[in-house]
Amino acid sequence: MSTSSEQMSVSPDAMSASPSPSPPPRPSTDGRQLPSIPSSVPYNAGPPSAAKGNSLSNNNRGSNGYGPFFQEYSLLAEYNQLHQQKIPGLYVMPCAKTPLVWSGLLFIRQGLYQGGAFRFTLTIPDNYPDGDCPKFVFEYPVFHPLIHPETGEVDIKRAFPRWRKNVNHLWQVFLYVKKIFYKLEVKSPSNPEAATLYDQEMEMFKNRVSDSLKEAKDRLLQPPNLEDPFALRFSPWNEAVHPDTRRQMINSSQKRGQGHWRQSSDAGSANPSDLGLSWMEAGQTKIFSRDDASSA
C-alpha cells in the first residue's frame, strides 16, 4: 500500500470515533442461486497434485458432466421409458448393487420360439450414456442364428452400429432382442449352424429350437447365475400358496361381467395387463388363457 505516514498515525480517540466499516454488499440473487452446470471434465480428472486417495477423483462413472448422480438419474429415466413402452412378455429389474446391470426374463408367445422363457442380463457401459452399446446376454445360449452358441450374447451392434446419446435408448435394445425371435435373419450370423439349418433343414432347425426351449424352461427353477436379490426366481406350483395369491390379484382389481373386463369401484384400469396382471393355464403359453376370474 502507498499510504503516507501522516495517514497512518491516527490517535486512538480518532479510531474509536470513526464508523465501523460497512459489510460487503449482498449479491443481487439474495442467496437463491442454482448450482453451476457441471463442466465437461470427467470425475477422475484433477490437478496433478490431487491426492491419490481422493474418492471423488477416482470415481469415473461417465464424462461430460455425467458423474455418479447424473448417471443414475439418466438410467432412472431410461427405466421409466421402458415402463411406458409396455413391451409384452418382458420383465426386467435393475440390480441391487449397481444400476449398470439389469436382469430379467423374456417370454416369447408366438412363432417358432413360442413358449420360450429366457433369462438375460443387460450390462451398461461404465461411461453411459457416452459409451458404446450395452451388452445383452442370455443366461442359457438359445439356439438362434443371432445368438452366440457358447456365450449367449446377442450382437446388439447389428442394430446399433454406433450408440448415439439421446437418440438411442435402452428400451429399443429390448425391443430389438424380442423382434429377432419373430423375424429371423441369417446374414452374418453369430451361430452359423443355426443359420444353415434354418435355410436348408427347417424340420431339424425346429427340433433344435424345441430342445433349446425345453432346456431354458427347466433352468428357470434353478437359482439365477447372477447373485442379486432382485433377480427373478421361480418355484414349482404350490397348492397351498399360489391359488390364493392368484385369486387375490384378480379379485382385488377386476370384476368379470357380460363377457368383458370392467372396472370395479377401486380399479385403476379396465385392462388386466395395465395392472401388471398375467396368468396362464398350466402347460399353455397363451397370455390370459384363464379369463374367468370368478373361478380362478
mmCIF file with all atom_site columns, N, CA, C and O in Angstrom, residues 141-189:
data_model
loop_
_atom_site.group_PDB
_atom_site.id
_atom_site.type_symbol
_atom_site.label_atom_id
_atom_site.label_alt_id
_atom_site.label_comp_id
_atom_site.label_asym_id
_atom_site.label_entity_id
_atom_site.label_seq_id
_atom_site.pdbx_PDB_ins_code
_atom_site.Cartn_x
_atom_site.Cartn_y
_atom_site.Cartn_z
_atom_site.occupancy
_atom_site.B_iso_or_equiv
_atom_site.pdbx_formal_charge
_atom_site.auth_seq_id
_atom_site.auth_comp_id
_atom_site.auth_asym_id
_atom_site.auth_atom_id
_atom_site.pdbx_PDB_model_num
ATOM 1   N N  . PRO A 1 141 ? -27.604 -70.185 -23.589 1.00 0.00 ? 141 PRO A N  1
ATOM 2   C CA . PRO A 1 141 ? -27.475 -69.904 -25.027 1.00 0.00 ? 141 PRO A CA 1
ATOM 3   C C  . PRO A 1 141 ? -28.612 -70.529 -25.834 1.00 0.00 ? 141 PRO A C  1
ATOM 4   O O  . PRO A 1 141 ? -28.675 -71.748 -26.013 1.00 0.00 ? 141 PRO A O  1
ATOM 5   N N  . VAL A 1 142 ? -29.534 -69.719 -26.299 1.00 0.00 ? 142 VAL A N  1
ATOM 6   C CA . VAL A 1 142 ? -30.663 -70.180 -27.095 1.00 0.00 ? 142 VAL A CA 1
ATOM 7   C C  . VAL A 1 142 ? -30.185 -70.498 -28.508 1.00 0.00 ? 142 VAL A C  1
ATOM 8   O O  . VAL A 1 142 ? -29.336 -69.789 -29.062 1.00 0.00 ? 142 VAL A O  1
ATOM 9   N N  . PHE A 1 143 ? -30.739 -71.567 -29.090 1.00 0.00 ? 143 PHE A N  1
ATOM 10  C CA . PHE A 1 143 ? -30.371 -71.943 -30.454 1.00 0.00 ? 143 PHE A CA 1
ATOM 11  C C  . PHE A 1 143 ? -31.039 -70.969 -31.422 1.00 0.00 ? 143 PHE A C  1
ATOM 12  O O  . PHE A 1 143 ? -32.237 -71.070 -31.722 1.00 0.00 ? 143 PHE A O  1
ATOM 13  N N  . HIS A 1 144 ? -30.249 -70.025 -31.906 1.00 0.00 ? 144 HIS A N  1
ATOM 14  C CA . HIS A 1 144 ? -30.789 -68.943 -32.736 1.00 0.00 ? 144 HIS A CA 1
ATOM 15  C C  . HIS A 1 144 ? -29.650 -68.401 -33.600 1.00 0.00 ? 144 HIS A C  1
ATOM 16  O O  . HIS A 1 144 ? -28.510 -68.293 -33.136 1.00 0.00 ? 144 HIS A O  1
ATOM 17  N N  . PRO A 1 145 ? -29.927 -68.041 -34.855 1.00 0.00 ? 145 PRO A N  1
ATOM 18  C CA . PRO A 1 145 ? -28.846 -67.554 -35.726 1.00 0.00 ? 145 PRO A CA 1
ATOM 19  C C  . PRO A 1 145 ? -28.115 -66.326 -35.193 1.00 0.00 ? 145 PRO A C  1
ATOM 20  O O  . PRO A 1 145 ? -26.928 -66.147 -35.487 1.00 0.00 ? 145 PRO A O  1
ATOM 21  N N  . LEU A 1 146 ? -28.786 -65.477 -34.416 1.00 0.00 ? 146 LEU A N  1
ATOM 22  C CA . LEU A 1 146 ? -28.169 -64.236 -33.958 1.00 0.00 ? 146 LEU A CA 1
ATOM 23  C C  . LEU A 1 146 ? -27.733 -64.281 -32.503 1.00 0.00 ? 146 LEU A C  1
ATOM 24  O O  . LEU A 1 146 ? -27.420 -63.251 -31.917 1.00 0.00 ? 146 LEU A O  1
ATOM 25  N N  . ILE A 1 147 ? -27.701 -65.463 -31.909 1.00 0.00 ? 147 ILE A N  1
ATOM 26  C CA . ILE A 1 147 ? -27.263 -65.623 -30.518 1.00 0.00 ? 147 ILE A CA 1
ATOM 27  C C  . ILE A 1 147 ? -26.039 -66.535 -30.492 1.00 0.00 ? 147 ILE A C  1
ATOM 28  O O  . ILE A 1 147 ? -26.070 -67.637 -31.047 1.00 0.00 ? 147 ILE A O  1
ATOM 29  N N  . HIS A 1 148 ? -24.984 -66.073 -29.844 1.00 0.00 ? 148 HIS A N  1
ATOM 30  C CA . HIS A 1 148 ? -23.747 -66.848 -29.814 1.00 0.00 ? 148 HIS A CA 1
ATOM 31  C C  . HIS A 1 148 ? -23.996 -68.178 -29.104 1.00 0.00 ? 148 HIS A C  1
ATOM 32  O O  . HIS A 1 148 ? -24.558 -68.208 -27.999 1.00 0.00 ? 148 HIS A O  1
ATOM 33  N N  . PRO A 1 149 ? -23.597 -69.298 -29.715 1.00 0.00 ? 149 PRO A N  1
ATOM 34  C CA . PRO A 1 149 ? -23.932 -70.609 -29.148 1.00 0.00 ? 149 PRO A CA 1
ATOM 35  C C  . PRO A 1 149 ? -23.230 -70.935 -27.840 1.00 0.00 ? 149 PRO A C  1
ATOM 36  O O  . PRO A 1 149 ? -23.665 -71.845 -27.123 1.00 0.00 ? 149 PRO A O  1
ATOM 37  N N  . GLU A 1 150 ? -22.156 -70.231 -27.502 1.00 0.00 ? 150 GLU A N  1
ATOM 38  C CA . GLU A 1 150 ? -21.422 -70.524 -26.274 1.00 0.00 ? 150 GLU A CA 1
ATOM 39  C C  . GLU A 1 150 ? -21.654 -69.475 -25.189 1.00 0.00 ? 150 GLU A C  1
ATOM 40  O O  . GLU A 1 150 ? -21.850 -69.819 -24.024 1.00 0.00 ? 150 GLU A O  1
ATOM 41  N N  . THR A 1 151 ? -21.650 -68.224 -25.570 1.00 0.00 ? 151 THR A N  1
ATOM 42  C CA . THR A 1 151 ? -21.780 -67.161 -24.571 1.00 0.00 ? 151 THR A CA 1
ATOM 43  C C  . THR A 1 151 ? -23.221 -66.722 -24.357 1.00 0.00 ? 151 THR A C  1
ATOM 44  O O  . THR A 1 151 ? -23.544 -66.151 -23.315 1.00 0.00 ? 151 THR A O  1
ATOM 45  N N  . GLY A 1 152 ? -24.086 -66.942 -25.340 1.00 0.00 ? 152 GLY A N  1
ATOM 46  C CA . GLY A 1 152 ? -25.462 -66.485 -25.233 1.00 0.00 ? 152 GLY A CA 1
ATOM 47  C C  . GLY A 1 152 ? -25.634 -65.012 -25.524 1.00 0.00 ? 152 GLY A C  1
ATOM 48  O O  . GLY A 1 152 ? -26.721 -64.455 -25.312 1.00 0.00 ? 152 GLY A O  1
ATOM 49  N N  . GLU A 1 153 ? -24.604 -64.344 -26.038 1.00 0.00 ? 153 GLU A N  1
ATOM 50  C CA . GLU A 1 153 ? -24.675 -62.907 -26.284 1.00 0.00 ? 153 GLU A CA 1
ATOM 51  C C  . GLU A 1 153 ? -25.368 -62.609 -27.611 1.00 0.00 ? 153 GLU A C  1
ATOM 52  O O  . GLU A 1 153 ? -25.163 -63.309 -28.609 1.00 0.00 ? 153 GLU A O  1
ATOM 53  N N  . VAL A 1 154 ? -26.192 -61.567 -27.594 1.00 0.00 ? 154 VAL A N  1
ATOM 54  C CA . VAL A 1 154 ? -26.833 -61.063 -28.806 1.00 0.00 ? 154 VAL A CA 1
ATOM 55  C C  . VAL A 1 154 ? -25.984 -59.921 -29.351 1.00 0.00 ? 154 VAL A C  1
ATOM 56  O O  . VAL A 1 154 ? -25.543 -59.041 -28.601 1.00 0.00 ? 154 VAL A O  1
ATOM 57  N N  . ASP A 1 155 ? -25.784 -59.935 -30.672 1.00 0.00 ? 155 ASP A N  1
ATOM 58  C CA . ASP A 1 155 ? -24.968 -58.883 -31.294 1.00 0.00 ? 155 ASP A CA 1
ATOM 59  C C  . ASP A 1 155 ? -25.812 -57.618 -31.416 1.00 0.00 ? 155 ASP A C  1
ATOM 60  O O  . ASP A 1 155 ? -26.502 -57.403 -32.420 1.00 0.00 ? 155 ASP A O  1
ATOM 61  N N  . ILE A 1 156 ? -25.760 -56.758 -30.389 1.00 0.00 ? 156 ILE A N  1
ATOM 62  C CA . ILE A 1 156 ? -26.554 -55.531 -30.373 1.00 0.00 ? 156 ILE A CA 1
ATOM 63  C C  . ILE A 1 156 ? -26.065 -54.541 -31.430 1.00 0.00 ? 156 ILE A C  1
ATOM 64  O O  . ILE A 1 156 ? -26.847 -53.768 -32.000 1.00 0.00 ? 156 ILE A O  1
ATOM 65  N N  . LYS A 1 157 ? -24.775 -54.569 -31.736 1.00 0.00 ? 157 LYS A N  1
ATOM 66  C CA . LYS A 1 157 ? -24.232 -53.631 -32.727 1.00 0.00 ? 157 LYS A CA 1
ATOM 67  C C  . LYS A 1 157 ? -24.794 -53.888 -34.119 1.00 0.00 ? 157 LYS A C  1
ATOM 68  O O  . LYS A 1 157 ? -24.649 -53.044 -35.008 1.00 0.00 ? 157 LYS A O  1
ATOM 69  N N  . ARG A 1 158 ? -25.410 -55.004 -34.300 1.00 0.00 ? 158 ARG A N  1
ATOM 70  C CA . ARG A 1 158 ? -26.070 -55.274 -35.576 1.00 0.00 ? 158 ARG A CA 1
ATOM 71  C C  . ARG A 1 158 ? -27.182 -54.254 -35.833 1.00 0.00 ? 158 ARG A C  1
ATOM 72  O O  . ARG A 1 158 ? -27.414 -53.832 -36.968 1.00 0.00 ? 158 ARG A O  1
ATOM 73  N N  . ALA A 1 159 ? -27.868 -53.876 -34.780 1.00 0.00 ? 159 ALA A N  1
ATOM 74  C CA . ALA A 1 159 ? -28.948 -52.892 -34.892 1.00 0.00 ? 159 ALA A CA 1
ATOM 75  C C  . ALA A 1 159 ? -28.496 -51.490 -34.523 1.00 0.00 ? 159 ALA A C  1
ATOM 76  O O  . ALA A 1 159 ? -29.093 -50.507 -34.964 1.00 0.00 ? 159 ALA A O  1
ATOM 77  N N  . PHE A 1 160 ? -27.439 -51.398 -33.693 1.00 0.00 ? 160 PHE A N  1
ATOM 78  C CA . PHE A 1 160 ? -26.927 -50.092 -33.247 1.00 0.00 ? 160 PHE A CA 1
ATOM 79  C C  . PHE A 1 160 ? -25.428 -50.035 -33.513 1.00 0.00 ? 160 PHE A C  1
ATOM 80  O O  . PHE A 1 160 ? -24.620 -50.223 -32.591 1.00 0.00 ? 160 PHE A O  1
ATOM 81  N N  . PRO A 1 161 ? -25.028 -49.815 -34.764 1.00 0.00 ? 161 PRO A N  1
ATOM 82  C CA . PRO A 1 161 ? -23.596 -49.795 -35.078 1.00 0.00 ? 161 PRO A CA 1
ATOM 83  C C  . PRO A 1 161 ? -22.826 -48.774 -34.250 1.00 0.00 ? 161 PRO A C  1
ATOM 84  O O  . PRO A 1 161 ? -21.677 -49.012 -33.885 1.00 0.00 ? 161 PRO A O  1
ATOM 85  N N  . ARG A 1 162 ? -23.461 -47.650 -33.969 1.00 0.00 ? 162 ARG A N  1
ATOM 86  C CA . ARG A 1 162 ? -22.830 -46.621 -33.130 1.00 0.00 ? 162 ARG A CA 1
ATOM 87  C C  . ARG A 1 162 ? -23.881 -46.091 -32.168 1.00 0.00 ? 162 ARG A C  1
ATOM 88  O O  . ARG A 1 162 ? -24.919 -45.593 -32.572 1.00 0.00 ? 162 ARG A O  1
ATOM 89  N N  . TRP A 1 163 ? -23.631 -46.257 -30.876 1.00 0.00 ? 163 TRP A N  1
ATOM 90  C CA . TRP A 1 163 ? -24.598 -45.820 -29.879 1.00 0.00 ? 163 TRP A CA 1
ATOM 91  C C  . TRP A 1 163 ? -24.586 -44.297 -29.800 1.00 0.00 ? 163 TRP A C  1
ATOM 92  O O  . TRP A 1 163 ? -23.558 -43.679 -29.518 1.00 0.00 ? 163 TRP A O  1
ATOM 93  N N  . ARG A 1 164 ? -25.746 -43.683 -30.049 1.00 0.00 ? 164 ARG A N  1
ATOM 94  C CA . ARG A 1 164 ? -25.857 -42.229 -30.072 1.00 0.00 ? 164 ARG A CA 1
ATOM 95  C C  . ARG A 1 164 ? -26.632 -41.754 -28.847 1.00 0.00 ? 164 ARG A C  1
ATOM 96  O O  . ARG A 1 164 ? -27.799 -42.108 -28.670 1.00 0.00 ? 164 ARG A O  1
ATOM 97  N N  . LYS A 1 165 ? -25.975 -40.966 -28.039 1.00 0.00 ? 165 LYS A N  1
ATOM 98  C CA . LYS A 1 165 ? -26.587 -40.443 -26.823 1.00 0.00 ? 165 LYS A CA 1
ATOM 99  C C  . LYS A 1 165 ? -27.799 -39.588 -27.169 1.00 0.00 ? 165 LYS A C  1
ATOM 100 O O  . LYS A 1 165 ? -27.779 -38.807 -28.103 1.00 0.00 ? 165 LYS A O  1
ATOM 101 N N  . ASN A 1 166 ? -28.854 -39.758 -26.373 1.00 0.00 ? 166 ASN A N  1
ATOM 102 C CA . ASN A 1 166 ? -30.109 -39.019 -26.517 1.00 0.00 ? 166 ASN A CA 1
ATOM 103 C C  . ASN A 1 166 ? -30.876 -39.381 -27.776 1.00 0.00 ? 166 ASN A C  1
ATOM 104 O O  . ASN A 1 166 ? -31.929 -38.797 -28.051 1.00 0.00 ? 166 ASN A O  1
ATOM 105 N N  . VAL A 1 167 ? -30.372 -40.327 -28.556 1.00 0.00 ? 167 VAL A N  1
ATOM 106 C CA . VAL A 1 167 ? -31.082 -40.824 -29.735 1.00 0.00 ? 167 VAL A CA 1
ATOM 107 C C  . VAL A 1 167 ? -31.455 -42.293 -29.531 1.00 0.00 ? 167 VAL A C  1
ATOM 108 O O  . VAL A 1 167 ? -32.602 -42.685 -29.746 1.00 0.00 ? 167 VAL A O  1
ATOM 109 N N  . ASN A 1 168 ? -30.466 -43.082 -29.142 1.00 0.00 ? 168 ASN A N  1
ATOM 110 C CA . ASN A 1 168 ? -30.721 -44.489 -28.825 1.00 0.00 ? 168 ASN A CA 1
ATOM 111 C C  . ASN A 1 168 ? -31.041 -44.631 -27.345 1.00 0.00 ? 168 ASN A C  1
ATOM 112 O O  . ASN A 1 168 ? -30.473 -43.934 -26.503 1.00 0.00 ? 168 ASN A O  1
ATOM 113 N N  . HIS A 1 169 ? -31.957 -45.567 -27.037 1.00 0.00 ? 169 HIS A N  1
ATOM 114 C CA . HIS A 1 169 ? -32.393 -45.774 -25.665 1.00 0.00 ? 169 HIS A CA 1
ATOM 115 C C  . HIS A 1 169 ? -32.424 -47.262 -25.358 1.00 0.00 ? 169 HIS A C  1
ATOM 116 O O  . HIS A 1 169 ? -32.489 -48.104 -26.262 1.00 0.00 ? 169 HIS A O  1
ATOM 117 N N  . LEU A 1 170 ? -32.392 -47.570 -24.070 1.00 0.00 ? 170 LEU A N  1
ATOM 118 C CA . LEU A 1 170 ? -32.314 -48.970 -23.660 1.00 0.00 ? 170 LEU A CA 1
ATOM 119 C C  . LEU A 1 170 ? -33.575 -49.746 -24.020 1.00 0.00 ? 170 LEU A C  1
ATOM 120 O O  . LEU A 1 170 ? -33.500 -50.943 -24.322 1.00 0.00 ? 170 LEU A O  1
ATOM 121 N N  . TRP A 1 171 ? -34.732 -49.101 -24.023 1.00 0.00 ? 171 TRP A N  1
ATOM 122 C CA . TRP A 1 171 ? -35.950 -49.819 -24.387 1.00 0.00 ? 171 TRP A CA 1
ATOM 123 C C  . TRP A 1 171 ? -35.885 -50.300 -25.840 1.00 0.00 ? 171 TRP A C  1
ATOM 124 O O  . TRP A 1 171 ? -36.477 -51.337 -26.189 1.00 0.00 ? 171 TRP A O  1
ATOM 125 N N  . GLN A 1 172 ? -35.156 -49.585 -26.696 1.00 0.00 ? 172 GLN A N  1
ATOM 126 C CA . GLN A 1 172 ? -35.001 -50.012 -28.070 1.00 0.00 ? 172 GLN A CA 1
ATOM 127 C C  . GLN A 1 172 ? -34.182 -51.297 -28.166 1.00 0.00 ? 172 GLN A C  1
ATOM 128 O O  . GLN A 1 172 ? -34.406 -52.118 -29.060 1.00 0.00 ? 172 GLN A O  1
ATOM 129 N N  . VAL A 1 173 ? -33.238 -51.466 -27.251 1.00 0.00 ? 173 VAL A N  1
ATOM 130 C CA . VAL A 1 173 ? -32.448 -52.692 -27.215 1.00 0.00 ? 173 VAL A CA 1
ATOM 131 C C  . VAL A 1 173 ? -33.346 -53.882 -26.898 1.00 0.00 ? 173 VAL A C  1
ATOM 132 O O  . VAL A 1 173 ? -33.294 -54.932 -27.551 1.00 0.00 ? 173 VAL A O  1
ATOM 133 N N  . PHE A 1 174 ? -34.194 -53.726 -25.887 1.00 0.00 ? 174 PHE A N  1
ATOM 134 C CA . PHE A 1 174 ? -35.107 -54.814 -25.527 1.00 0.00 ? 174 PHE A CA 1
ATOM 135 C C  . PHE A 1 174 ? -36.071 -55.131 -26.666 1.00 0.00 ? 174 PHE A C  1
ATOM 136 O O  . PHE A 1 174 ? -36.370 -56.303 -26.934 1.00 0.00 ? 174 PHE A O  1
ATOM 137 N N  . LEU A 1 175 ? -36.559 -54.108 -27.319 1.00 0.00 ? 175 LEU A N  1
ATOM 138 C CA . LEU A 1 175 ? -37.492 -54.327 -28.424 1.00 0.00 ? 175 LEU A CA 1
ATOM 139 C C  . LEU A 1 175 ? -36.810 -55.059 -29.572 1.00 0.00 ? 175 LEU A C  1
ATOM 140 O O  . LEU A 1 175 ? -37.397 -55.948 -30.193 1.00 0.00 ? 175 LEU A O  1
ATOM 141 N N  . TYR A 1 176 ? -35.555 -54.697 -29.834 1.00 0.00 ? 176 TYR A N  1
ATOM 142 C CA . TYR A 1 176 ? -34.823 -55.380 -30.904 1.00 0.00 ? 176 TYR A CA 1
ATOM 143 C C  . TYR A 1 176 ? -34.605 -56.849 -30.569 1.00 0.00 ? 176 TYR A C  1
ATOM 144 O O  . TYR A 1 176 ? -34.811 -57.728 -31.423 1.00 0.00 ? 176 TYR A O  1
ATOM 145 N N  . VAL A 1 177 ? -34.204 -57.132 -29.334 1.00 0.00 ? 177 VAL A N  1
ATOM 146 C CA . VAL A 1 177 ? -33.956 -58.520 -28.945 1.00 0.00 ? 177 VAL A CA 1
ATOM 147 C C  . VAL A 1 177 ? -35.240 -59.341 -29.063 1.00 0.00 ? 177 VAL A C  1
ATOM 148 O O  . VAL A 1 177 ? -35.212 -60.495 -29.498 1.00 0.00 ? 177 VAL A O  1
ATOM 149 N N  . LYS A 1 178 ? -36.366 -58.763 -28.702 1.00 0.00 ? 178 LYS A N  1
ATOM 150 C CA . LYS A 1 178 ? -37.623 -59.507 -28.834 1.00 0.00 ? 178 LYS A CA 1
ATOM 151 C C  . LYS A 1 178 ? -37.949 -59.783 -30.298 1.00 0.00 ? 178 LYS A C  1
ATOM 152 O O  . LYS A 1 178 ? -38.417 -60.871 -30.654 1.00 0.00 ? 178 LYS A O  1
ATOM 153 N N  . LYS A 1 179 ? -37.685 -58.815 -31.157 1.00 0.00 ? 179 LYS A N  1
ATOM 154 C CA . LYS A 1 179 ? -38.045 -58.964 -32.560 1.00 0.00 ? 179 LYS A CA 1
ATOM 155 C C  . LYS A 1 179 ? -37.241 -60.044 -33.270 1.00 0.00 ? 179 LYS A C  1
ATOM 156 O O  . LYS A 1 179 ? -37.720 -60.629 -34.247 1.00 0.00 ? 179 LYS A O  1
ATOM 157 N N  . ILE A 1 180 ? -36.029 -60.314 -32.811 1.00 0.00 ? 180 ILE A N  1
ATOM 158 C CA . ILE A 1 180 ? -35.225 -61.323 -33.516 1.00 0.00 ? 180 ILE A CA 1
ATOM 159 C C  . ILE A 1 180 ? -35.824 -62.715 -33.394 1.00 0.00 ? 180 ILE A C  1
ATOM 160 O O  . ILE A 1 180 ? -35.469 -63.607 -34.171 1.00 0.00 ? 180 ILE A O  1
ATOM 161 N N  . PHE A 1 181 ? -36.746 -62.913 -32.446 1.00 0.00 ? 181 PHE A N  1
ATOM 162 C CA . PHE A 1 181 ? -37.394 -64.212 -32.314 1.00 0.00 ? 181 PHE A CA 1
ATOM 163 C C  . PHE A 1 181 ? -38.608 -64.348 -33.230 1.00 0.00 ? 181 PHE A C  1
ATOM 164 O O  . PHE A 1 181 ? -39.129 -65.446 -33.416 1.00 0.00 ? 181 PHE A O  1
ATOM 165 N N  . TYR A 1 182 ? -39.067 -63.247 -33.782 1.00 0.00 ? 182 TYR A N  1
ATOM 166 C CA . TYR A 1 182 ? -40.224 -63.273 -34.670 1.00 0.00 ? 182 TYR A CA 1
ATOM 167 C C  . TYR A 1 182 ? -39.837 -63.110 -36.136 1.00 0.00 ? 182 TYR A C  1
ATOM 168 O O  . TYR A 1 182 ? -40.522 -63.615 -37.022 1.00 0.00 ? 182 TYR A O  1
ATOM 169 N N  . LYS A 1 183 ? -38.770 -62.396 -36.385 1.00 0.00 ? 183 LYS A N  1
ATOM 170 C CA . LYS A 1 183 ? -38.268 -62.216 -37.737 1.00 0.00 ? 183 LYS A CA 1
ATOM 171 C C  . LYS A 1 183 ? -36.799 -62.609 -37.754 1.00 0.00 ? 183 LYS A C  1
ATOM 172 O O  . LYS A 1 183 ? -35.919 -61.835 -37.395 1.00 0.00 ? 183 LYS A O  1
ATOM 173 N N  . LEU A 1 184 ? -36.552 -63.838 -38.182 1.00 0.00 ? 184 LEU A N  1
ATOM 174 C CA . LEU A 1 184 ? -35.196 -64.378 -38.130 1.00 0.00 ? 184 LEU A CA 1
ATOM 175 C C  . LEU A 1 184 ? -34.370 -63.891 -39.307 1.00 0.00 ? 184 LEU A C  1
ATOM 176 O O  . LEU A 1 184 ? -34.852 -63.818 -40.440 1.00 0.00 ? 184 LEU A O  1
ATOM 177 N N  . GLU A 1 185 ? -33.112 -63.545 -39.030 1.00 0.00 ? 185 GLU A N  1
ATOM 178 C CA . GLU A 1 185 ? -32.150 -63.147 -40.042 1.00 0.00 ? 185 GLU A CA 1
ATOM 179 C C  . GLU A 1 185 ? -30.965 -64.103 -39.985 1.00 0.00 ? 185 GLU A C  1
ATOM 180 O O  . GLU A 1 185 ? -30.545 -64.527 -38.913 1.00 0.00 ? 185 GLU A O  1
ATOM 181 N N  . VAL A 1 186 ? -30.433 -64.425 -41.135 1.00 0.00 ? 186 VAL A N  1
ATOM 182 C CA . VAL A 1 186 ? -29.332 -65.387 -41.202 1.00 0.00 ? 186 VAL A CA 1
ATOM 183 C C  . VAL A 1 186 ? -28.081 -64.782 -41.834 1.00 0.00 ? 186 VAL A C  1
ATOM 184 O O  . VAL A 1 186 ? -27.060 -65.474 -41.955 1.00 0.00 ? 186 VAL A O  1
ATOM 185 N N  . LYS A 1 187 ? -28.125 -63.510 -42.197 1.00 0.00 ? 187 LYS A N  1
ATOM 186 C CA . LYS A 1 187 ? -26.952 -62.868 -42.781 1.00 0.00 ? 187 LYS A CA 1
ATOM 187 C C  . LYS A 1 187 ? -25.964 -62.510 -41.674 1.00 0.00 ? 187 LYS A C  1
ATOM 188 O O  . LYS A 1 187 ? -26.344 -61.922 -40.664 1.00 0.00 ? 187 LYS A O  1
ATOM 189 N N  . SER A 1 188 ? -24.701 -62.895 -41.865 1.00 0.00 ? 188 SER A N  1
ATOM 190 C CA . SER A 1 188 ? -23.640 -62.663 -40.870 1.00 0.00 ? 188 SER A CA 1
ATOM 191 C C  . SER A 1 188 ? -24.078 -63.166 -39.499 1.00 0.00 ? 188 SER A C  1
ATOM 192 O O  . SER A 1 188 ? -24.142 -62.401 -38.528 1.00 0.00 ? 188 SER A O  1
ATOM 193 N N  . PRO A 1 189 ? -24.360 -64.447 -39.355 1.00 0.00 ? 189 PRO A N  1
ATOM 194 C CA . PRO A 1 189 ? -24.922 -64.965 -38.099 1.00 0.00 ? 189 PRO A CA 1
ATOM 195 C C  . PRO A 1 189 ? -23.867 -65.114 -37.011 1.00 0.00 ? 189 PRO A C  1
ATOM 196 O O  . PRO A 1 189 ? -22.676 -65.271 -37.278 1.00 0.00 ? 189 PRO A O  1
#
